[in-house]
Amino acid sequence: MVAIYGRFLYQGEIIEAGIEIEDGIIKEIKKTIEGEKIDGLILPAAIDVHVHFRDFDESEKETIESGSLSALYGGNCLVVDQPNSKPFVDSYEVYKRRMEVAEKKSYVDYRLNLGLTIANAEKIHETVKKIEEEYRIPAIGEIFLQHDNPSYQIPYDTLAEVRRKISKILTLHAEDPTLISDERPPQAEIEAVKRCLELGNFHFCHISTYDSAILISDSDSTFEITPHHLLLNSDASSEFLRVNPPLRSKVEVEMLFNALQLADVLASDHAPHTLEDKKDGAPGFPGVETMYPLMVNLMRKGLLGIRTLTNLIAVNPARIFGFEKYGGIEVGNYANFAVFNLKAVSKIKAERLHTKAGWTPFENFEAVFPERVYLKGELALLNGEVLIEPGIRKKEEVEEVGEEGDKDEG
Ligand code: DOR
Ligand code: ZN
């Protein structure tokens, strides 16, 4: 049994108390619990439900190991990887191969979405069933309504059919293929959102316009906003700032920021490319390491409340995607914490990040990086030093198997 003592948000109030941890789980929260005194603000570690960790045939851009290390430095305890890797994750075999790498190489807990293609749509139910004998699939997606590769571009009628057939969460990259053109205007997103809402419930990835946010928040569907759509706009143009959906106008960004309360989830859409690929116009930004630090900085400046932040970055993603024992700081949840010293403001520098991308759209932005990260009660990161080995899932299994035999440490 271990215990820490410090300041954190508990049942809607910021309190100072002790947190008793047993087998990685929060056992008790009480003022009278004595434990190691932690300086700074203890927040729940983040869940990033939208990352692209590449690996395999694109390991020059990122690997599960480098991406998850970047995630750890950014205060994340769990990531959801997207299936548009090479090879594309559209079958049990590819799914399993990726999971096996993650089991050995990932620094943080790792889940993987299953991809939808024209070819696997008809039998998607069977593929899900087979994978779920071994693994838990958070969702099908990111489903593309537009894609340069025709097999990954899903027409509305296929989407409608899959929605009818299967109860799994479907996560969508909503940009209408007929309205996209070179500019990928806001209307391409708004129209796609409208059409999809007529088909049923979805989780919408990276919503970039106020109108889409309003439409979705009036429905039973859920949506993400990324830090880049909140903090960057289309005024500055360079091939490095290419991303899909694109950065929007300053006015649109301000409106989206004001709609942040309506969002369900903050997610990074961490989409690393090499510098060379960026120069060639590849869309996407690395972001898993900078999401929480940028948002904590906004909180420090009074632009974002602590409740909104923790809901968007930990509580809601856990609830929506059914990640049991993840979420806020509650008895019964995993002791996954990120500790921030709100006075330790620094400037983001690409050279200090751990993604293979080698650049960031947030260069020189103010941020507050976590000084400590606890994963299931274990101190995994302390003042920039990693204290754990990769291979988190193995540890989960040891915990489950060793539940009764384990001895307390102190
Ligand atoms: O900008 C993007 N990059 N948008 C996407 O939807 C995909 C992503 C990637 O995988 O590079
Ligand atoms: Zn994505």
mmCIF file of C-alpha atoms in Angstrom, residues 31-263:
data_model
loop_
_atom_site.group_PDB
_atom_site.id
_atom_site.type_symbol
_atom_site.label_atom_id
_atom_site.label_comp_id
_atom_site.label_asym_id
_atom_site.label_seq_id
_atom_site.Cartn_x
_atom_site.Cartn_y
_atom_site.Cartn_z
ATOM 1 C CA LYS A 31 -7.947 14.238 4.828
ATOM 2 C CA THR A 32 -6.477 12.079 7.557
ATOM 3 C CA ILE A 33 -4.505 9.784 5.280
ATOM 4 C CA GLU A 34 -0.815 10.510 5.574
ATOM 5 C CA GLY A 35 1.364 10.050 2.551
ATOM 6 C CA GLU A 36 4.160 11.481 0.485
ATOM 7 C CA LYS A 37 3.440 15.185 0.172
ATOM 8 C CA ILE A 38 3.114 16.129 -3.504
ATOM 9 C CA ASP A 39 3.771 19.727 -4.579
ATOM 10 C CA GLY A 40 1.578 21.075 -7.336
ATOM 11 C CA LEU A 41 -1.872 20.214 -8.585
ATOM 12 C CA ILE A 42 -2.745 16.540 -8.995
ATOM 13 C CA LEU A 43 -4.967 16.038 -12.036
ATOM 14 C CA PRO A 44 -6.204 12.803 -13.577
ATOM 15 C CA ALA A 45 -3.816 11.634 -16.299
ATOM 16 C CA ALA A 46 -5.247 12.278 -19.742
ATOM 17 C CA ILE A 47 -6.883 9.846 -22.157
ATOM 18 C CA ASP A 48 -6.169 10.741 -25.769
ATOM 19 C CA VAL A 49 -8.762 8.912 -27.860
ATOM 20 C CA HIS A 50 -7.287 9.974 -31.197
ATOM 21 C CA VAL A 51 -3.654 9.225 -32.051
ATOM 22 C CA HIS A 52 -1.937 7.849 -35.154
ATOM 23 C CA PHE A 53 1.134 5.952 -33.962
ATOM 24 C CA ARG A 54 2.101 4.681 -37.474
ATOM 25 C CA ASP A 55 4.864 2.065 -36.898
ATOM 26 C CA PHE A 56 5.287 -0.965 -39.223
ATOM 27 C CA ASP A 57 5.770 0.387 -42.766
ATOM 28 C CA GLU A 58 5.821 3.988 -41.531
ATOM 29 C CA SER A 59 8.104 3.657 -38.550
ATOM 30 C CA GLU A 60 10.197 6.591 -39.791
ATOM 31 C CA LYS A 61 7.222 8.843 -38.880
ATOM 32 C CA GLU A 62 6.489 7.291 -35.473
ATOM 33 C CA THR A 63 6.408 3.974 -33.690
ATOM 34 C CA ILE A 64 4.142 2.759 -30.926
ATOM 35 C CA GLU A 65 7.173 3.053 -28.658
ATOM 36 C CA SER A 66 8.070 6.660 -29.589
ATOM 37 C CA GLY A 67 4.437 7.790 -29.751
ATOM 38 C CA SER A 68 3.591 6.301 -26.366
ATOM 39 C CA LEU A 69 6.729 7.795 -24.798
ATOM 40 C CA SER A 70 5.585 11.162 -26.137
ATOM 41 C CA ALA A 71 2.159 10.434 -24.638
ATOM 42 C CA LEU A 72 3.706 9.735 -21.231
ATOM 43 C CA TYR A 73 5.670 12.998 -21.273
ATOM 44 C CA GLY A 74 2.400 14.760 -22.074
ATOM 45 C CA GLY A 75 0.614 13.360 -19.016
ATOM 46 C CA ASN A 76 -1.466 10.685 -20.762
ATOM 47 C CA CYS A 77 -2.244 7.304 -19.243
ATOM 48 C CA LEU A 78 -4.189 5.805 -22.146
ATOM 49 C CA VAL A 79 -4.290 6.343 -25.898
ATOM 50 C CA VAL A 80 -6.571 5.100 -28.634
ATOM 51 C CA ASP A 81 -4.666 4.439 -31.831
ATOM 52 C CA GLN A 82 -6.323 4.851 -35.226
ATOM 53 C CA PRO A 83 -6.323 2.158 -37.895
ATOM 54 C CA ASN A 84 -5.070 4.112 -40.934
ATOM 55 C CA SER A 85 -1.574 2.745 -40.495
ATOM 56 C CA LYS A 86 0.387 0.761 -43.075
ATOM 57 C CA PRO A 87 -0.802 -1.979 -43.096
ATOM 58 C CA PHE A 88 -4.336 -0.682 -42.522
ATOM 59 C CA VAL A 89 -6.023 -2.295 -39.504
ATOM 60 C CA ASP A 90 -8.957 -3.960 -41.228
ATOM 61 C CA SER A 91 -8.660 -7.582 -40.055
ATOM 62 C CA TYR A 92 -8.101 -9.724 -36.986
ATOM 63 C CA GLU A 93 -4.563 -10.550 -38.140
ATOM 64 C CA VAL A 94 -3.373 -6.966 -38.507
ATOM 65 C CA TYR A 95 -5.156 -5.963 -35.313
ATOM 66 C CA LYS A 96 -3.403 -8.698 -33.382
ATOM 67 C CA ARG A 97 0.008 -7.860 -34.825
ATOM 68 C CA ARG A 98 -0.320 -4.254 -33.715
ATOM 69 C CA MET A 99 -1.553 -5.199 -30.270
ATOM 70 C CA GLU A 100 1.378 -7.543 -29.808
ATOM 71 C CA VAL A 101 3.816 -4.716 -30.492
ATOM 72 C CA ALA A 102 1.923 -2.423 -28.119
ATOM 73 C CA GLU A 103 2.007 -5.037 -25.367
ATOM 74 C CA LYS A 104 5.783 -5.000 -25.495
ATOM 75 C CA LYS A 105 6.553 -1.439 -26.520
ATOM 76 C CA SER A 106 3.905 0.923 -25.230
ATOM 77 C CA TYR A 107 4.709 3.120 -22.235
ATOM 78 C CA VAL A 108 1.056 3.959 -21.612
ATOM 79 C CA ASP A 109 -2.104 1.905 -21.822
ATOM 80 C CA TYR A 110 -3.051 1.303 -25.397
ATOM 81 C CA ARG A 111 -6.270 0.609 -27.262
ATOM 82 C CA LEU A 112 -6.796 0.268 -30.981
ATOM 83 C CA ASN A 113 -9.772 1.111 -33.176
ATOM 84 C CA LEU A 114 -10.765 -1.210 -35.995
ATOM 85 C CA GLY A 115 -10.775 0.275 -39.489
ATOM 86 C CA LEU A 116 -13.712 0.226 -41.874
ATOM 87 C CA THR A 117 -13.125 -0.301 -45.591
ATOM 88 C CA ILE A 118 -15.405 -0.929 -48.529
ATOM 89 C CA ALA A 119 -14.129 -4.489 -48.527
ATOM 90 C CA ASN A 120 -14.600 -5.378 -44.841
ATOM 91 C CA ALA A 121 -17.882 -3.481 -44.304
ATOM 92 C CA GLU A 122 -20.131 -6.386 -45.099
ATOM 93 C CA LYS A 123 -18.513 -8.730 -42.573
ATOM 94 C CA ILE A 124 -17.514 -6.126 -40.004
ATOM 95 C CA HIS A 125 -19.685 -7.795 -37.397
ATOM 96 C CA GLU A 126 -17.749 -11.056 -37.642
ATOM 97 C CA THR A 127 -14.380 -9.288 -37.521
ATOM 98 C CA VAL A 128 -15.406 -7.386 -34.400
ATOM 99 C CA LYS A 129 -16.600 -10.583 -32.784
ATOM 100 C CA LYS A 130 -13.365 -12.419 -33.476
ATOM 101 C CA ILE A 131 -11.152 -9.594 -32.209
ATOM 102 C CA GLU A 132 -13.280 -9.143 -29.103
ATOM 103 C CA GLU A 133 -12.568 -12.665 -27.973
ATOM 104 C CA GLU A 134 -9.119 -11.346 -27.085
ATOM 105 C CA TYR A 135 -9.166 -7.561 -27.071
ATOM 106 C CA ARG A 136 -11.523 -4.719 -26.319
ATOM 107 C CA ILE A 137 -12.143 -2.527 -29.374
ATOM 108 C CA PRO A 138 -13.036 1.025 -28.285
ATOM 109 C CA ALA A 139 -14.676 1.921 -31.607
ATOM 110 C CA ILE A 140 -14.739 1.459 -35.351
ATOM 111 C CA GLY A 141 -12.988 4.409 -36.910
ATOM 112 C CA GLU A 142 -11.663 6.878 -37.717
ATOM 113 C CA ILE A 143 -14.013 6.348 -40.655
ATOM 114 C CA PHE A 144 -13.215 8.572 -43.629
ATOM 115 C CA LEU A 145 -15.993 10.021 -45.797
ATOM 116 C CA GLN A 146 -13.253 11.259 -48.091
ATOM 117 C CA HIS A 147 -9.935 9.531 -48.705
ATOM 118 C CA ASP A 148 -7.391 9.516 -51.516
ATOM 119 C CA ASN A 149 -7.443 5.724 -51.390
ATOM 120 C CA PRO A 150 -10.915 4.717 -52.644
ATOM 121 C CA SER A 151 -11.053 1.551 -50.509
ATOM 122 C CA TYR A 152 -10.905 3.655 -47.322
ATOM 123 C CA GLN A 153 -13.509 6.189 -48.448
ATOM 124 C CA ILE A 154 -16.868 5.151 -47.028
ATOM 125 C CA PRO A 155 -20.048 6.341 -48.817
ATOM 126 C CA TYR A 156 -23.016 7.494 -46.724
ATOM 127 C CA ASP A 157 -25.099 4.450 -47.623
ATOM 128 C CA THR A 158 -22.406 2.028 -46.449
ATOM 129 C CA LEU A 159 -22.097 4.053 -43.265
ATOM 130 C CA ALA A 160 -25.872 3.896 -42.760
ATOM 131 C CA GLU A 161 -25.839 0.148 -43.247
ATOM 132 C CA VAL A 162 -22.997 -0.399 -40.772
ATOM 133 C CA ARG A 163 -24.755 1.898 -38.291
ATOM 134 C CA ARG A 164 -27.903 -0.234 -38.542
ATOM 135 C CA LYS A 165 -26.004 -3.510 -38.202
ATOM 136 C CA ILE A 166 -23.708 -2.870 -35.287
ATOM 137 C CA SER A 167 -23.977 -1.166 -31.907
ATOM 138 C CA LYS A 168 -20.263 -0.287 -31.588
ATOM 139 C CA ILE A 169 -19.261 3.357 -31.460
ATOM 140 C CA LEU A 170 -18.437 4.634 -34.952
ATOM 141 C CA THR A 171 -15.999 7.544 -35.006
ATOM 142 C CA LEU A 172 -16.114 9.775 -38.060
ATOM 143 C CA HIS A 173 -13.853 12.084 -39.948
ATOM 144 C CA ALA A 174 -16.723 14.160 -41.293
ATOM 145 C CA GLU A 175 -15.869 16.113 -44.411
ATOM 146 C CA ASP A 176 -18.213 15.686 -47.348
ATOM 147 C CA PRO A 177 -16.309 14.409 -50.415
ATOM 148 C CA THR A 178 -18.421 16.404 -52.879
ATOM 149 C CA LEU A 179 -17.819 19.704 -51.053
ATOM 150 C CA ILE A 180 -14.171 19.282 -50.167
ATOM 151 C CA SER A 181 -12.399 20.866 -53.213
ATOM 152 C CA ASP A 182 -8.879 22.216 -52.630
ATOM 153 C CA GLU A 183 -9.872 24.423 -49.732
ATOM 154 C CA ARG A 184 -11.837 21.938 -47.672
ATOM 155 C CA PRO A 185 -14.252 24.717 -46.572
ATOM 156 C CA PRO A 186 -16.204 24.724 -43.267
ATOM 157 C CA GLN A 187 -19.308 23.798 -45.249
ATOM 158 C CA ALA A 188 -17.784 20.425 -46.164
ATOM 159 C CA GLU A 189 -17.695 19.541 -42.467
ATOM 160 C CA ILE A 190 -21.046 21.078 -41.541
ATOM 161 C CA GLU A 191 -22.897 19.302 -44.374
ATOM 162 C CA ALA A 192 -21.247 15.970 -43.567
ATOM 163 C CA VAL A 193 -22.234 16.348 -39.918
ATOM 164 C CA LYS A 194 -25.837 17.126 -40.913
ATOM 165 C CA ARG A 195 -26.083 14.100 -43.187
ATOM 166 C CA CYS A 196 -24.503 11.745 -40.675
ATOM 167 C CA LEU A 197 -26.765 12.909 -37.863
ATOM 168 C CA GLU A 198 -29.690 11.814 -40.020
ATOM 169 C CA LEU A 199 -28.198 8.316 -40.155
ATOM 170 C CA GLY A 200 -27.849 7.794 -36.397
ATOM 171 C CA ASN A 201 -25.423 8.347 -33.525
ATOM 172 C CA PHE A 202 -21.724 8.802 -34.054
ATOM 173 C CA HIS A 203 -18.651 10.114 -32.320
ATOM 174 C CA PHE A 204 -17.324 12.967 -34.461
ATOM 175 C CA CYS A 205 -13.556 13.414 -34.549
ATOM 176 C CA HIS A 206 -11.822 16.831 -34.535
ATOM 177 C CA ILE A 207 -14.768 19.176 -35.026
ATOM 178 C CA SER A 208 -13.467 22.465 -36.392
ATOM 179 C CA THR A 209 -16.522 24.692 -36.811
ATOM 180 C CA TYR A 210 -18.994 26.298 -34.438
ATOM 181 C CA ASP A 211 -21.995 25.222 -36.553
ATOM 182 C CA SER A 212 -20.984 21.545 -36.406
ATOM 183 C CA ALA A 213 -20.488 21.819 -32.640
ATOM 184 C CA ILE A 214 -23.992 23.223 -32.202
ATOM 185 C CA LEU A 215 -25.570 20.583 -34.450
ATOM 186 C CA ILE A 216 -23.900 17.703 -32.603
ATOM 187 C CA SER A 217 -24.522 19.061 -29.133
ATOM 188 C CA ASP A 218 -28.250 19.163 -29.971
ATOM 189 C CA SER A 219 -28.139 15.437 -30.780
ATOM 190 C CA ASP A 220 -27.241 12.195 -28.990
ATOM 191 C CA SER A 221 -23.896 12.061 -30.801
ATOM 192 C CA THR A 222 -20.601 13.142 -29.241
ATOM 193 C CA PHE A 223 -17.601 15.073 -30.530
ATOM 194 C CA GLU A 224 -13.945 15.940 -30.046
ATOM 195 C CA ILE A 225 -12.093 19.208 -30.403
ATOM 196 C CA THR A 226 -8.324 19.295 -30.939
ATOM 197 C CA PRO A 227 -5.915 21.822 -29.419
ATOM 198 C CA HIS A 228 -4.849 22.901 -32.899
ATOM 199 C CA HIS A 229 -8.363 23.849 -33.962
ATOM 200 C CA LEU A 230 -8.666 25.885 -30.751
ATOM 201 C CA LEU A 231 -5.289 27.621 -30.752
ATOM 202 C CA LEU A 232 -4.186 27.998 -34.374
ATOM 203 C CA ASN A 233 -5.914 29.695 -37.289
ATOM 204 C CA SER A 234 -5.557 29.932 -41.036
ATOM 205 C CA ASP A 235 -3.952 33.403 -40.983
ATOM 206 C CA ALA A 236 -0.464 31.953 -40.999
ATOM 207 C CA SER A 237 -0.101 29.727 -44.013
ATOM 208 C CA SER A 238 2.712 27.300 -44.624
ATOM 209 C CA GLU A 239 2.863 23.731 -45.845
ATOM 210 C CA PHE A 240 3.646 22.800 -42.248
ATOM 211 C CA LEU A 241 0.224 23.990 -41.135
ATOM 212 C CA ARG A 242 -1.596 21.565 -43.405
ATOM 213 C CA VAL A 243 -4.041 19.404 -41.519
ATOM 214 C CA ASN A 244 -7.425 17.815 -42.197
ATOM 215 C CA PRO A 245 -9.871 19.258 -41.370
ATOM 216 C CA PRO A 246 -7.910 22.466 -42.002
ATOM 217 C CA LEU A 247 -7.256 25.313 -39.605
ATOM 218 C CA ARG A 248 -10.111 27.810 -39.729
ATOM 219 C CA SER A 249 -10.356 31.620 -39.739
ATOM 220 C CA LYS A 250 -9.637 33.613 -36.608
ATOM 221 C CA VAL A 251 -13.338 34.381 -36.145
ATOM 222 C CA GLU A 252 -14.297 30.722 -36.503
ATOM 223 C CA VAL A 253 -11.606 29.711 -33.998
ATOM 224 C CA GLU A 254 -12.905 32.211 -31.449
ATOM 225 C CA MET A 255 -16.410 30.867 -31.867
ATOM 226 C CA LEU A 256 -15.224 27.291 -31.525
ATOM 227 C CA PHE A 257 -13.358 28.206 -28.354
ATOM 228 C CA ASN A 258 -16.593 29.557 -26.928
ATOM 229 C CA ALA A 259 -18.269 26.260 -27.792
ATOM 230 C CA LEU A 260 -15.685 24.261 -25.868
ATOM 231 C CA GLN A 261 -18.194 23.744 -23.060
ATOM 232 C CA LEU A 262 -20.382 21.876 -25.545
ATOM 233 C CA ALA A 263 -17.653 19.454 -26.564
#
